[in-house]
Short mmCIF file of C-alpha atoms in Angstrom, two decimals:
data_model
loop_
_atom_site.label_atom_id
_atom_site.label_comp_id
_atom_site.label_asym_id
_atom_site.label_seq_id
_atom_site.Cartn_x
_atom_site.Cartn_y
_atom_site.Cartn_z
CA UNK A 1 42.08 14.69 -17.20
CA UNK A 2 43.21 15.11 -13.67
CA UNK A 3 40.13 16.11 -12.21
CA UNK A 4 37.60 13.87 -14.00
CA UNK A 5 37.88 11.65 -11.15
CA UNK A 6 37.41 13.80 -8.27
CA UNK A 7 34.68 15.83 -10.25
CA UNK A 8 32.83 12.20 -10.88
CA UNK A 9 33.29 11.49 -7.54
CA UNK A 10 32.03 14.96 -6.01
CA UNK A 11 29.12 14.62 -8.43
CA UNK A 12 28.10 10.98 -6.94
CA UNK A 13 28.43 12.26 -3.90
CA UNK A 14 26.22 14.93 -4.34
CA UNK A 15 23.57 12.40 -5.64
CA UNK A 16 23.78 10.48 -2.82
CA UNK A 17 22.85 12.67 -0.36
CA UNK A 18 20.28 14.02 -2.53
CA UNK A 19 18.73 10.36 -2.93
CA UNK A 20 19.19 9.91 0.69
CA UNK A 21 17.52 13.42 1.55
CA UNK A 22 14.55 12.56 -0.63
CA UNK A 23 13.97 9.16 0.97
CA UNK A 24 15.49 9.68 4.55
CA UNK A 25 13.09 12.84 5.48
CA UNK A 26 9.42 11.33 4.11
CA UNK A 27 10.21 7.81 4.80
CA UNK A 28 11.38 8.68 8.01
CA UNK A 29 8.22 10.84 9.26
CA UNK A 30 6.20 8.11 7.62
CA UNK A 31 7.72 5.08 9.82
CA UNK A 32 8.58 6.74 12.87
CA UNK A 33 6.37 9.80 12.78
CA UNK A 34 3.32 8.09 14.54
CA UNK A 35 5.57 7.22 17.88
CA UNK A 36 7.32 10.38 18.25
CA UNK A 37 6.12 12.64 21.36
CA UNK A 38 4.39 15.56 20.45
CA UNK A 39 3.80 18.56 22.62
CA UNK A 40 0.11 19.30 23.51
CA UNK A 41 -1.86 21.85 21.19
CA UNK A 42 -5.08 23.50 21.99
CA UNK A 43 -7.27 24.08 18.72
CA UNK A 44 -7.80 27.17 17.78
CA UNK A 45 -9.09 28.97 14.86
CA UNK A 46 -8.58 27.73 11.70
CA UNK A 47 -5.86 28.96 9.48
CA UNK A 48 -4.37 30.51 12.64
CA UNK A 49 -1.68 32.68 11.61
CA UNK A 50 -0.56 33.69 14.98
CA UNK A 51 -0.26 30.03 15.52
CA UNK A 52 3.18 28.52 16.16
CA UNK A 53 4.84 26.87 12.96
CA UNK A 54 3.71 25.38 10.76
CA UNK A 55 0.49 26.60 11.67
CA UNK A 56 -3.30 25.04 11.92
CA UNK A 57 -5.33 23.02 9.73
CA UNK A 58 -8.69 23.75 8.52
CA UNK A 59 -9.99 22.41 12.34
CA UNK A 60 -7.68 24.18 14.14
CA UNK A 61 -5.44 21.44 14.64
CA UNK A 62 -1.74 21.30 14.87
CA UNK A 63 -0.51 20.65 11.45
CA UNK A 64 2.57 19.22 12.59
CA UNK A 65 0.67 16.50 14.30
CA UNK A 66 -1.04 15.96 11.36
CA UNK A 67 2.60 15.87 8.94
CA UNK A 68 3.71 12.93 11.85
CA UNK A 69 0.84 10.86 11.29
CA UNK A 70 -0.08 11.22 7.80
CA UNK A 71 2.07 9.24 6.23
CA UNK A 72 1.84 6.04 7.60
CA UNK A 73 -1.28 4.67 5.97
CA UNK A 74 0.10 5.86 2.40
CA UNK A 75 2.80 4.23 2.51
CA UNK A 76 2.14 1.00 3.99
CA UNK A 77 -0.79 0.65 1.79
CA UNK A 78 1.21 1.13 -1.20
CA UNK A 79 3.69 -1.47 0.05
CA UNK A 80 1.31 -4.05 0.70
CA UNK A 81 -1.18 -3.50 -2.60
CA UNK A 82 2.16 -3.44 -4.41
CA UNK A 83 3.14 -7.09 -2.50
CA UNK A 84 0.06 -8.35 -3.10
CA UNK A 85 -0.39 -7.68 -6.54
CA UNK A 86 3.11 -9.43 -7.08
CA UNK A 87 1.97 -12.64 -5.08
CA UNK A 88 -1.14 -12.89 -7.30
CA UNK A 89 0.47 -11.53 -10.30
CA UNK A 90 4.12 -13.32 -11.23
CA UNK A 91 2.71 -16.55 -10.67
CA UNK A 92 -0.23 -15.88 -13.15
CA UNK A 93 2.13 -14.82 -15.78
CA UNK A 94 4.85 -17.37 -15.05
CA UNK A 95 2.03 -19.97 -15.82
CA UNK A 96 0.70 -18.07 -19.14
CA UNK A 97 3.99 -18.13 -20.49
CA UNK A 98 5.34 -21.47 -19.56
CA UNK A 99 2.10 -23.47 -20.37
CA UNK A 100 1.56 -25.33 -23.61
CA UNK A 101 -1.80 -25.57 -23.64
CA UNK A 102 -3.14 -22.42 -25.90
CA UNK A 103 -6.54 -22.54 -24.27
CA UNK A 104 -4.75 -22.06 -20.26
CA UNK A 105 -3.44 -18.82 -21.34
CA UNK A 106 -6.58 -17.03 -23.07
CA UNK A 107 -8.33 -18.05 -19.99
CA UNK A 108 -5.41 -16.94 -17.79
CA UNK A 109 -4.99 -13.51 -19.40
CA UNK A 110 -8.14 -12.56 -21.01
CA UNK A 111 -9.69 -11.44 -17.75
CA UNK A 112 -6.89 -9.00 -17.44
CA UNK A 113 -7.38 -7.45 -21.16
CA UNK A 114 -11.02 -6.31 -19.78
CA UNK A 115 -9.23 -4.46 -16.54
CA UNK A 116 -6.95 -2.91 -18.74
CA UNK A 117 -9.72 -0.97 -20.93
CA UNK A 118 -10.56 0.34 -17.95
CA UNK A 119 -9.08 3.36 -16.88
CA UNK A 120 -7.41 3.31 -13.53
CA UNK A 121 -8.93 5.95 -11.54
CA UNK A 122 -12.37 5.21 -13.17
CA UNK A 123 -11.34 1.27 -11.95
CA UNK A 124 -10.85 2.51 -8.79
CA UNK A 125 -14.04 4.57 -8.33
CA UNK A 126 -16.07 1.90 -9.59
CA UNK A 127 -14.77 -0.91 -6.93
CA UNK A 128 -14.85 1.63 -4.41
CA UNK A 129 -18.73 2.77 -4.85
CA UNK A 130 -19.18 -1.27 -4.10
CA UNK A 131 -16.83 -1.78 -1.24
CA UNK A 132 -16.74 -0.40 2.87
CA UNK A 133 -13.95 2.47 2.85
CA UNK A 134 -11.50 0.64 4.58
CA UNK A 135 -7.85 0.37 4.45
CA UNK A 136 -7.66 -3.62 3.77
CA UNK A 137 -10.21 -2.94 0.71
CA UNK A 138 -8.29 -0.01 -0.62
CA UNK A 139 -5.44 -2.63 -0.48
CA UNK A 140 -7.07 -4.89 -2.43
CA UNK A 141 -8.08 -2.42 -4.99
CA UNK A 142 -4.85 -0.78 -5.61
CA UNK A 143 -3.60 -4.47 -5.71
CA UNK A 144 -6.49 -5.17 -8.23
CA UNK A 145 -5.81 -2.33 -10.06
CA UNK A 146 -1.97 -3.23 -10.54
CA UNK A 147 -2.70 -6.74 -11.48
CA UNK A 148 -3.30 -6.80 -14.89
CA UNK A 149 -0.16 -4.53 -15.89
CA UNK A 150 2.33 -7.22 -13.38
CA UNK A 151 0.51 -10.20 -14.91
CA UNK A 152 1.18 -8.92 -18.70
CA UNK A 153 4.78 -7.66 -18.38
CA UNK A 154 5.69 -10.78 -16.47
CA UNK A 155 4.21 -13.16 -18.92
CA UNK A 156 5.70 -11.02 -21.50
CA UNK A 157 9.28 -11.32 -19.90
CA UNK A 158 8.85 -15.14 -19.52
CA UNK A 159 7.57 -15.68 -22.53
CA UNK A 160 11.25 -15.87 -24.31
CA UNK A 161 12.75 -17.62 -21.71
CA UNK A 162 10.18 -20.55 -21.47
CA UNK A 163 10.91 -21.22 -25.16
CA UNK A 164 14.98 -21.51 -24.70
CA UNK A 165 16.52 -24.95 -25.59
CA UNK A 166 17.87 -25.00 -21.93
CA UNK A 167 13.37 -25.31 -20.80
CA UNK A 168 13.01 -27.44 -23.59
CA UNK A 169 15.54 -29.94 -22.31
CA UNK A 170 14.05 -29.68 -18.88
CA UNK A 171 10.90 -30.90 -20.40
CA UNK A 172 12.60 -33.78 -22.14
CA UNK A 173 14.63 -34.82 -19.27
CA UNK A 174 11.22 -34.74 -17.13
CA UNK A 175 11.42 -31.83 -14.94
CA UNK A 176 9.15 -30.47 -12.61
CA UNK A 177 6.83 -27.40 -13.41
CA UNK A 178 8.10 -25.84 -10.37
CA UNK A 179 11.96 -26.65 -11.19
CA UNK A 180 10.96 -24.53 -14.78
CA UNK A 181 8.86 -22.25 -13.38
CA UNK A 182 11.87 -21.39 -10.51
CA UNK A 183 14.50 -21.19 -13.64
CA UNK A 184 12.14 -18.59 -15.32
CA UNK A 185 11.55 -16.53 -12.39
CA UNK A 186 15.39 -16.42 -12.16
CA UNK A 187 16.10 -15.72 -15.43
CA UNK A 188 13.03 -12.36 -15.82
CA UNK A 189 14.36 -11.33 -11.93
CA UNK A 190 15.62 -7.91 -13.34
CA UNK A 191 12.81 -7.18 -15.62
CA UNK A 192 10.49 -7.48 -12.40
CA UNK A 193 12.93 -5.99 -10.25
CA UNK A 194 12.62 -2.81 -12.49
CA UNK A 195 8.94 -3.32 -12.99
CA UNK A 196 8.71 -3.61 -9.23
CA UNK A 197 9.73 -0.04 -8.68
CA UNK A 198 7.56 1.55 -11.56
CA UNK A 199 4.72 0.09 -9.97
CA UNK A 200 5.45 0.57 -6.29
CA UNK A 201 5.35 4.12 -7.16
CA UNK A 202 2.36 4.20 -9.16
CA UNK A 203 0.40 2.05 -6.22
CA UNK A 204 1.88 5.37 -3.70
CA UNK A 205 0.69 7.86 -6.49
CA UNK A 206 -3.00 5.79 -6.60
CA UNK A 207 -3.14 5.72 -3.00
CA UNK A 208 -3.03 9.21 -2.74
CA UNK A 209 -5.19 9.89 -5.38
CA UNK A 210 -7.62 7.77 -3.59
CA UNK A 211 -7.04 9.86 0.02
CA UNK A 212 -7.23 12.89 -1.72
CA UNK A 213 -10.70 11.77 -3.74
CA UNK A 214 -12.19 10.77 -0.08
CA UNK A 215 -11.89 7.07 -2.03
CA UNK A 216 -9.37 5.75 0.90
CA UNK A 217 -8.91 7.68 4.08
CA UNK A 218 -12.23 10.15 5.03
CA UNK A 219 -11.65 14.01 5.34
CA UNK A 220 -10.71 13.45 9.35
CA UNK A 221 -8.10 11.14 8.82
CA UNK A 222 -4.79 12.19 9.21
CA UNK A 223 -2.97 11.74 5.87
CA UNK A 224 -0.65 14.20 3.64
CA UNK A 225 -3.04 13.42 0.36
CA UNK A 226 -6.20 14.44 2.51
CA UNK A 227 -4.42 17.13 4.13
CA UNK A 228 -3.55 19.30 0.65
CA UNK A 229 -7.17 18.62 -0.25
CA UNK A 230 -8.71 19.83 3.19
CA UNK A 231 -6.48 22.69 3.43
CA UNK A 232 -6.13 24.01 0.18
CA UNK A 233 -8.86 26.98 1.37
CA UNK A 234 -6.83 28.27 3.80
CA UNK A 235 -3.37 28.10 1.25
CA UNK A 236 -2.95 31.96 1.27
CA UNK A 237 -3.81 31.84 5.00
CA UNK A 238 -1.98 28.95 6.00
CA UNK A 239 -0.10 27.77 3.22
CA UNK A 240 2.32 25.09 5.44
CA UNK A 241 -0.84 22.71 6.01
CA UNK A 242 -0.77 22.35 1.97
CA UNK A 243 3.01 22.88 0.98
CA UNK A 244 4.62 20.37 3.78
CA UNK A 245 2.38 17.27 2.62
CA UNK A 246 2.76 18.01 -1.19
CA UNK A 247 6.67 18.45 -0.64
CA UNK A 248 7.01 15.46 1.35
CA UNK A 249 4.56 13.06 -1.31
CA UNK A 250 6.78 14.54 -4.41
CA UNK A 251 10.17 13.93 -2.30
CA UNK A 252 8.84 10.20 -1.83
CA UNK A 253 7.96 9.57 -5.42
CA UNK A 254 10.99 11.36 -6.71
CA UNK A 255 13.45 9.29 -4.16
CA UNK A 256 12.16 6.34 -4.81
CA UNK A 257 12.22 6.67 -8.56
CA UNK A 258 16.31 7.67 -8.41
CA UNK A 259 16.59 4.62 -6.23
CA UNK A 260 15.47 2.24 -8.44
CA UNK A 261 17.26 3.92 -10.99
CA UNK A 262 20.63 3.66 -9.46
CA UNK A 263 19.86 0.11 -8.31
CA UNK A 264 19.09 -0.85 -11.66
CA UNK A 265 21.76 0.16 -13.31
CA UNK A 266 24.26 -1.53 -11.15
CA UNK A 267 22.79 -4.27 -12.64
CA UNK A 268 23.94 -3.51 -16.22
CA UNK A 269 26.89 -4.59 -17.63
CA UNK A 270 29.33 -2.01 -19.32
#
């Protein structure tokens, strides 16, 4: 029994600086990447393998220039189609749950029940064969493709709430629908919280998807999604331009999962 403690503690440890390796070394290439000197580099042939390391793309680029910049646009887009899917979303399901007119919230949430037959990558395809390829629209289509799930499970979560005897007094007493609405919001915080970081990864995971269809960023653009698709012909060649990117996109998804996790259940009581 002596060492349970010092075991438990070596063990949390451990996961820290596992959750902080994941994060620290994508996140920070990502943020800072873009304004970090980088020493000149003539192109030369393709899949050079007498190149320096990591070696050249399929242009004969550096592909550490291209690891630098590439993750920028993947993960600010995520952040902000995640963002705005919230702003549109929570107060669309705060307003389907809390209403009690019948009519308000089959109008409200029918819309989304036609998204959601959809599948998300066909979703994404289709919007995409209609709109410019630019980053602000593939924004607003992760966003729109997020939107139906935040507007469901937050209507869902509110749904209880807005039928406690503590609303129902509120309504009696004459309350404001923005004094309910705020004590709902408060009340399904850690159910969004949670839903939050599900989606913020599934917004990174459609972003890429999207780079590496040609949906989001084109071929030439620097990004780690593009970059295993471009270079994928030259793996056996030079396999850095495709095993960097893919390492650093699955230490991203897999860090911010654990975080989430480990926030979460902070949050729990024992």
């Amino acid at each position: 029994m002596r060492h349970t403690r010092p075991r438990g503690a070596a063990r949390r440890r451990t996961e820290r600086l596992l959750l902080l390796a994941l994060l620290a070394i994508p996140l920070g290439l990502a943020l800072v990447g873009p304004f970090l000197p980088t020493p000149d580099h003539d192109r030369t042939q393709p899949f050079d393998p007498a190149a320096p390391w990591p070696g050249t793309d399929y242009l004969g680029a550096s592909v550490l220039d291209g690891l630098l910049d590439g993750g920028w646009g993947i993960v600010t887009t995520a952040a902000a189609a995640t963002a705005l899917a919230y702003l549109v979303g929570l107060p669309i399901g705060l307003a389907a749950a809390a209403t009690r007119h019948r009519w308000l919230d089959e109008i409200l949430m029918r819309p989304f029940d036609l998204l959601l037959a959809l599948p998300s990558l066909l979703l994404m395809l289709l919007l995409a064969s209609i709109a410019p390829p630019t980053a602000w629209m593939l924004v607003l289509i992760v966003a729109l493709v997020n939107l139906p799930d935040i507007a469901r499970i937050v209507r869902a979560a509110a749904l209880e709430v807005a039928h406690r005897p503590a609303i129902e007094a509120m309504w009696l007493q004459g309350e404001s629908r923005r004094h309910r609405s705020i004590y709902i919001a408060r009340s399904i915080l850690p159910t969004v919280a949670a839903d939050a970081g599900v989606r913020l990864v599934g917004a990174f995971y459609l972003v890429a998807a999207a780079s590496f269809l040609g949906v989001g960023a084109g071929p030439e653009a620097s990004d780690w999604a593009v970059m295993v698709d471009v270079n994928r012909g030259g793996i056996f060649l030079s396999p850095w331009g495709v095993v960097l990117p893919a390492a650093l996109l699955v230490a991203l998804s897999v860090g911010l999962n654990l975080l989430f996790d480990r926030l979460l259940s902070r949050k729990v009581p024992s």
